[in-house]
GROMACS .gro file of C-alpha atoms in nm:
model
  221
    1UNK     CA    1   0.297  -2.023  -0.397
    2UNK     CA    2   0.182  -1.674  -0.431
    3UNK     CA    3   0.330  -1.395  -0.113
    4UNK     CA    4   0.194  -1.039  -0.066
    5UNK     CA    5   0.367  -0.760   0.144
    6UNK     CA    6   0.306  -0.402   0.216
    7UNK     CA    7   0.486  -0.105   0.143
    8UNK     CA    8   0.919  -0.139   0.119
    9UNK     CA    9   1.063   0.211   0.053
   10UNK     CA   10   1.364   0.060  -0.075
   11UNK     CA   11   1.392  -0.132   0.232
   12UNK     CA   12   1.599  -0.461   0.116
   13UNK     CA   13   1.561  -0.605   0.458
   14UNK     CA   14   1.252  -0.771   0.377
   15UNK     CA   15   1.399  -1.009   0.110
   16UNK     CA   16   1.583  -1.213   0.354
   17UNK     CA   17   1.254  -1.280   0.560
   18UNK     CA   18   1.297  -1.674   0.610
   19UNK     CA   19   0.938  -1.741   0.448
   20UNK     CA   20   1.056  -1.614   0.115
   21UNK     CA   21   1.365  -1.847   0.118
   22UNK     CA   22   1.192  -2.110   0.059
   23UNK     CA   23   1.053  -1.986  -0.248
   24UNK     CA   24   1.158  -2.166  -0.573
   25UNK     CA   25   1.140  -2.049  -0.903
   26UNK     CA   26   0.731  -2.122  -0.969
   27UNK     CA   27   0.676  -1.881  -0.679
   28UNK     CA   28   0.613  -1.507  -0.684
   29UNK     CA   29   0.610  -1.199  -0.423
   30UNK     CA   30   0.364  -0.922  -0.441
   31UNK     CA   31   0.411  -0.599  -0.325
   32UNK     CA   32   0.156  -0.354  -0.279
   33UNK     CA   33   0.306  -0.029  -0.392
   34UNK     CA   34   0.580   0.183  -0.252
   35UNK     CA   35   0.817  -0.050  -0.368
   36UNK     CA   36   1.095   0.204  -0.375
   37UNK     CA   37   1.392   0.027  -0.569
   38UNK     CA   38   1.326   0.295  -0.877
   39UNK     CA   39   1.414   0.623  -0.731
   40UNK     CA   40   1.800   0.773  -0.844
   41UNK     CA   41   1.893   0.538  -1.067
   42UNK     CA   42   2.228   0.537  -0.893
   43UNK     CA   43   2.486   0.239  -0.901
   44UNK     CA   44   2.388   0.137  -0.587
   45UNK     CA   45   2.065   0.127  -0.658
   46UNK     CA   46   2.087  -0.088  -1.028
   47UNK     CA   47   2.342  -0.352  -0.789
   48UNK     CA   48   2.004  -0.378  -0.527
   49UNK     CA   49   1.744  -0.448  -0.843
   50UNK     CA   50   2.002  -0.680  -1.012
   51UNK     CA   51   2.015  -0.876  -0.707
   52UNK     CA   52   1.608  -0.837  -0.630
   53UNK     CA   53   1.580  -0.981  -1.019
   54UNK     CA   54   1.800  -1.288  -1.002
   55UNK     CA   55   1.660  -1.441  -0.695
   56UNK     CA   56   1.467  -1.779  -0.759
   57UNK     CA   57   1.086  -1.634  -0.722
   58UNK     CA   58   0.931  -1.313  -0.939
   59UNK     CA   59   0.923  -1.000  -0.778
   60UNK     CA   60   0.618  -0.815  -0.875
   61UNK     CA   61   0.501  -0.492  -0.740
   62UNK     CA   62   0.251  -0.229  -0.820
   63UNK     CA   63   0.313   0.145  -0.826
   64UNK     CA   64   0.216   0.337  -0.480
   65UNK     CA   65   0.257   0.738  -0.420
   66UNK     CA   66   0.700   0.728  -0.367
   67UNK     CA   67   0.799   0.601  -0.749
   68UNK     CA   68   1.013   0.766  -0.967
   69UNK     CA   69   0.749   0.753  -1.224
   70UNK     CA   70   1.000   0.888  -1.515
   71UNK     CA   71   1.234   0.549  -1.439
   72UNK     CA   72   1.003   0.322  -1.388
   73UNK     CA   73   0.794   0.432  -1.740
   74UNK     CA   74   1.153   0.393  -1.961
   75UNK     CA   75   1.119   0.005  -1.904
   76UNK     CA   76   1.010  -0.199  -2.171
   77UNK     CA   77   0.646  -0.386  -2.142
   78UNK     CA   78   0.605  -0.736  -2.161
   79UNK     CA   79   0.286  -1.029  -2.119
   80UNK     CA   80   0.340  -1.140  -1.821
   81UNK     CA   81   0.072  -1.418  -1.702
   82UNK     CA   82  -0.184  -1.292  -1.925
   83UNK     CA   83  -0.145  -0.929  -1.885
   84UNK     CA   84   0.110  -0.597  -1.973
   85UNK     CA   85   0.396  -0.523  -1.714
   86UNK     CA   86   0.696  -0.361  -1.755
   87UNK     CA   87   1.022  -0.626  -1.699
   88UNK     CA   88   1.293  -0.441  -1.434
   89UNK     CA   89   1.458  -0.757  -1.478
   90UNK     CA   90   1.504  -1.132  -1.540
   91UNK     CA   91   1.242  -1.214  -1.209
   92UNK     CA   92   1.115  -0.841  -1.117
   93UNK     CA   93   0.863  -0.687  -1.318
   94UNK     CA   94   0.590  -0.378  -1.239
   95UNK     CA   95   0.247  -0.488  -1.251
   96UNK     CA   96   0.054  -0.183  -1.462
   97UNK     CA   97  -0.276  -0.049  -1.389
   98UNK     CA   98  -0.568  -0.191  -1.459
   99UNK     CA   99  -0.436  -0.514  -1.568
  100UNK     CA  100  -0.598  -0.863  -1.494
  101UNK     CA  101  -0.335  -1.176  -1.404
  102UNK     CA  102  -0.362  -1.567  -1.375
  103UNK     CA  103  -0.167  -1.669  -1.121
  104UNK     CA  104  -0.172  -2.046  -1.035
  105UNK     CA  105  -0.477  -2.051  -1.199
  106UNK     CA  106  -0.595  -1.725  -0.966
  107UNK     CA  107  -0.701  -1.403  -1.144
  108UNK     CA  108  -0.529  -1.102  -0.997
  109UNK     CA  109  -0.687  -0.706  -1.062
  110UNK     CA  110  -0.352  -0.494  -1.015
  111UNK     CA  111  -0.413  -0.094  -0.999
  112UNK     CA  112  -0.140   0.078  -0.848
  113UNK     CA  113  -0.132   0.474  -0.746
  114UNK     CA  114  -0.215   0.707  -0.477
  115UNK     CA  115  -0.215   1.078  -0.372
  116UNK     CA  116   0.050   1.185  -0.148
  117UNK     CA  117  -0.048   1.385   0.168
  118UNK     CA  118   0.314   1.526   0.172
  119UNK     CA  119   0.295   1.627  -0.222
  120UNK     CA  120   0.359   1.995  -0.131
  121UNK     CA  121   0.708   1.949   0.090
  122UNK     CA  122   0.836   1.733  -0.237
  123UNK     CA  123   0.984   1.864  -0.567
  124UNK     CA  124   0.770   1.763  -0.922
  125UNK     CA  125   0.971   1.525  -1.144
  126UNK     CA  126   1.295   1.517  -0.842
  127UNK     CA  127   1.075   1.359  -0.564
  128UNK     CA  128   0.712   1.397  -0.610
  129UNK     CA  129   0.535   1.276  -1.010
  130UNK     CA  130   0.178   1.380  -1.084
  131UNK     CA  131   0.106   1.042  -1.258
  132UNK     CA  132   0.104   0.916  -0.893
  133UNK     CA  133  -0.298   0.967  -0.945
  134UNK     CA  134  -0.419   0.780  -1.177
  135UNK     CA  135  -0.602   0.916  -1.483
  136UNK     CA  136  -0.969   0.851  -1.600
  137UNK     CA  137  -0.825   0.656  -1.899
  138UNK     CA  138  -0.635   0.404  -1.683
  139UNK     CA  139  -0.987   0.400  -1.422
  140UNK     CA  140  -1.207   0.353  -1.735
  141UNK     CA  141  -0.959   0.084  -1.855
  142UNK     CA  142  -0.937  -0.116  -1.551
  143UNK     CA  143  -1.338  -0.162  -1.554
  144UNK     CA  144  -1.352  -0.224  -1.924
  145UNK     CA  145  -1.123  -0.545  -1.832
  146UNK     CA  146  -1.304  -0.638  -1.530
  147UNK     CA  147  -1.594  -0.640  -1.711
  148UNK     CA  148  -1.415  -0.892  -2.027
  149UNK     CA  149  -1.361  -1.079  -1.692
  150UNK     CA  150  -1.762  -1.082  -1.604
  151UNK     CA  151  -1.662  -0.828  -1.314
  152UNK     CA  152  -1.525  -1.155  -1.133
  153UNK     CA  153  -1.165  -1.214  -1.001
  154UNK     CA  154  -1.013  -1.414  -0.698
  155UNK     CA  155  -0.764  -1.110  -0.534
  156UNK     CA  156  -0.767  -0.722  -0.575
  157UNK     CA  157  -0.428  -0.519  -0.584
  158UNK     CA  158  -0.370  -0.168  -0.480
  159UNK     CA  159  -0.210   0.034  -0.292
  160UNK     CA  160  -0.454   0.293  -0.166
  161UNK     CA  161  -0.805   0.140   0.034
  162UNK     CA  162  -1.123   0.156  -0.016
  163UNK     CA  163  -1.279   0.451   0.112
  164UNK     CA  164  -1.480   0.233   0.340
  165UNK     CA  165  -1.148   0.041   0.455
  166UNK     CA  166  -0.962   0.383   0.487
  167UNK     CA  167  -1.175   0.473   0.754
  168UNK     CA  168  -1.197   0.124   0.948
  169UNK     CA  169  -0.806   0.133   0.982
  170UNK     CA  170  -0.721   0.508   0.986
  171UNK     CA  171  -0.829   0.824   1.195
  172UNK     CA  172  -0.714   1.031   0.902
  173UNK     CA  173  -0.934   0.964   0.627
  174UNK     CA  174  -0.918   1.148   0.336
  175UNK     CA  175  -1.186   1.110   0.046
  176UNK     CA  176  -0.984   1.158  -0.312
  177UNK     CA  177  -1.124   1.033  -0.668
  178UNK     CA  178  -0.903   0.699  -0.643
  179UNK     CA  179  -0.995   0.546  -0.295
  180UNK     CA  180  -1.381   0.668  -0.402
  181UNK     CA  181  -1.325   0.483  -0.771
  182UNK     CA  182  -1.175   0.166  -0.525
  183UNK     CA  183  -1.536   0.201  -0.335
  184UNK     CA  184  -1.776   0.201  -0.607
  185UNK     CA  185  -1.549  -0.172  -0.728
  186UNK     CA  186  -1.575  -0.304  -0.457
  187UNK     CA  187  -1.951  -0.277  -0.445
  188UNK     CA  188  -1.983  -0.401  -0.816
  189UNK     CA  189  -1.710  -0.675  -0.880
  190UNK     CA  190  -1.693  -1.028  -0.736
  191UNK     CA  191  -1.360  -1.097  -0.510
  192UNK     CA  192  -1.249  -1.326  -0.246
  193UNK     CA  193  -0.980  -1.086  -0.075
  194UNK     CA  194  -0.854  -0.730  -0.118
  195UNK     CA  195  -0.452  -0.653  -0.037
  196UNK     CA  196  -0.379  -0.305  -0.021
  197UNK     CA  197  -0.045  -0.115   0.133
  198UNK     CA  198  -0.023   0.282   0.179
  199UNK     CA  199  -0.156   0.272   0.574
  200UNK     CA  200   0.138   0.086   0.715
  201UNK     CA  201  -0.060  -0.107   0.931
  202UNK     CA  202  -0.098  -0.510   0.959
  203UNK     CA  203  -0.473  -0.538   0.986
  204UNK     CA  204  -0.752  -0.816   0.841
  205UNK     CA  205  -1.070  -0.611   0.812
  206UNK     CA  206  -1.325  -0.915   0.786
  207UNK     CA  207  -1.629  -0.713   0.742
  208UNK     CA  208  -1.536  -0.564   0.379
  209UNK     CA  209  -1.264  -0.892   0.284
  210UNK     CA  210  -0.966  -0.667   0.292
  211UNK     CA  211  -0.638  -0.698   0.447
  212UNK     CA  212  -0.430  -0.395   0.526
  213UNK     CA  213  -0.004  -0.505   0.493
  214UNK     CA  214   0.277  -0.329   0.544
  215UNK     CA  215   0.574  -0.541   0.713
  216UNK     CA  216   0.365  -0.905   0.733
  217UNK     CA  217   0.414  -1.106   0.476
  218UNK     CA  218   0.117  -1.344   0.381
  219UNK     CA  219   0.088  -1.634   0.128
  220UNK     CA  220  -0.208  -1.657  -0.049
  221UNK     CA  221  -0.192  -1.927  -0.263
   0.00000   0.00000   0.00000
C-alpha cells in the first residue's frame, strides 16, 4: 500500500494516525514537501528521524519551501525503486527532483520545491535556502526523464500546484516560474492523479485530477 499526506512541519503527531499502523514493511508514506524533520540538526531532532526511520513502512518525502537545504544535501544518495534519493535512514529517504519511481508497479514523477511568500522575514542559510526554487537544470532534467518515460506516469509529486490548481483552491495566487513549469506538464504528460501540499487545504479538484493534502491522509495504491 502506497499513503500520501500534506505538509508536517516537524509535526510528529501525524505518525501515530491509526491508518498508518497498519502499515507493514512493503508499505510506504508520501509526503508532499514541508516535511520539516531536517531543520537544527539538534539531538532532539536526530532521536525524532531515528524513530521516523525504524518504523515498519518507508518514509519518503519531497522537499517543499521550510528545509534546511544544507542538511538535507550532506546525505548520501541511493537507487531507491528505480530512481536517486538521498537515505535519512534505514526506512526514510528524500525523494530528489525530477526523479521517476515504480512503486507497486506505479510510476511516481517526484519534484519537490517552492518559493516562500515569507522569504524576506527569514535569514539565508539559518531559516530561509535559495535552492528552495528549483533551477532550470533540475526543470530541464525532470522533462528529459519524463520523456525516457514516453511523457506517461500513473501519480505526480510536488509540493507547489499547478498554476491552474493554485487558483481553484486559493484566493492568493501567485504566478512564479515553478507553479508555471507545473502548468505547461500538466498539459503535455499523461497522469492519473496529481498530489501536491504547500496550500494546507484538503481539497479533490476533479476538473484538472489533482488533490490538494495537508492533514488527510489518503492511500493510493
Amino acid at each position: 500500500m502506497v499513503f500520501v499526506t500534506g505538509d508536517m512541519h516537524g509535526e510528529y503527531e501525524r505518525f501515530e494516525n491509526k491508518r498508518l499502523k497498519k502499515l507493514s514493511e512493503n508499505d510506504c508514506l508520501i509526503v508532499c514537501g514541508d516535511f520539516g524533520f531536517l531543520w537544527n540538526n539538534s539531538a532532539k531532532e536526530q532521536h525524532t528521524l531515528k524513530k521516523i526511520s525504524e518504523k515498519k513502512f518507508k518514509t519518503l518525502f519531497i522537499d517543499g519551501t521550510h528545509e534546511n537545504f544544507s542538511l538535507l544535501s550532506s546525505y548520501p544518495v541511493v537507487e531507491l525503486y528505480g530512481g536517486r534519493a538521498r537515505q535519512i535512514g534505514k526506512n526514510l529517504y528524500y525523494l530528489m527532483r525530477g526523479e521517476i519511481y515504480t512503486i507497486e508497479e506505479h510510476t511516481f514523477f517526484a519534484f519537490g520545491g517552492g518559493d516562500s511568500s515569507d522569504k524576506d522575514l527569514r535569514k539565508e542559510n539559518g531559516t530561509w535556502w535559495k535552492e528552495e526554487m528549483p533551477s532550470m537544470i533540475e526543470m530541464r532534467y525532470g522533462i528529459e526523464n519524463l520523456d525516457k518515460n514516453d511523457r506517461k506516469v500513473d501519480f505526480v509529486i510536488t509540493h507547489e500546484p499547478t498554476l491552474t490548481d493554485m487558483a481553484h483552491v486559493s484566493r492568493h495566487c501567485r504566478v512564479d516560474p515553478l507553479a508555471t513549469y507545473f502548468d505547461e506538464l500538466a498539459h503535455n504528460i499523461t497522469f492519473k492523479k496529481w498530489y501536491f501540499g504547500c496550500l494546507h487545504e484538503n481539497k479533490k479538484l476533479r476538473h484538472t485530477h489533482s488533490h490538494a493534502l495537508f492533514t488527510d491522509i489518503v492511500r493510493i495504491i
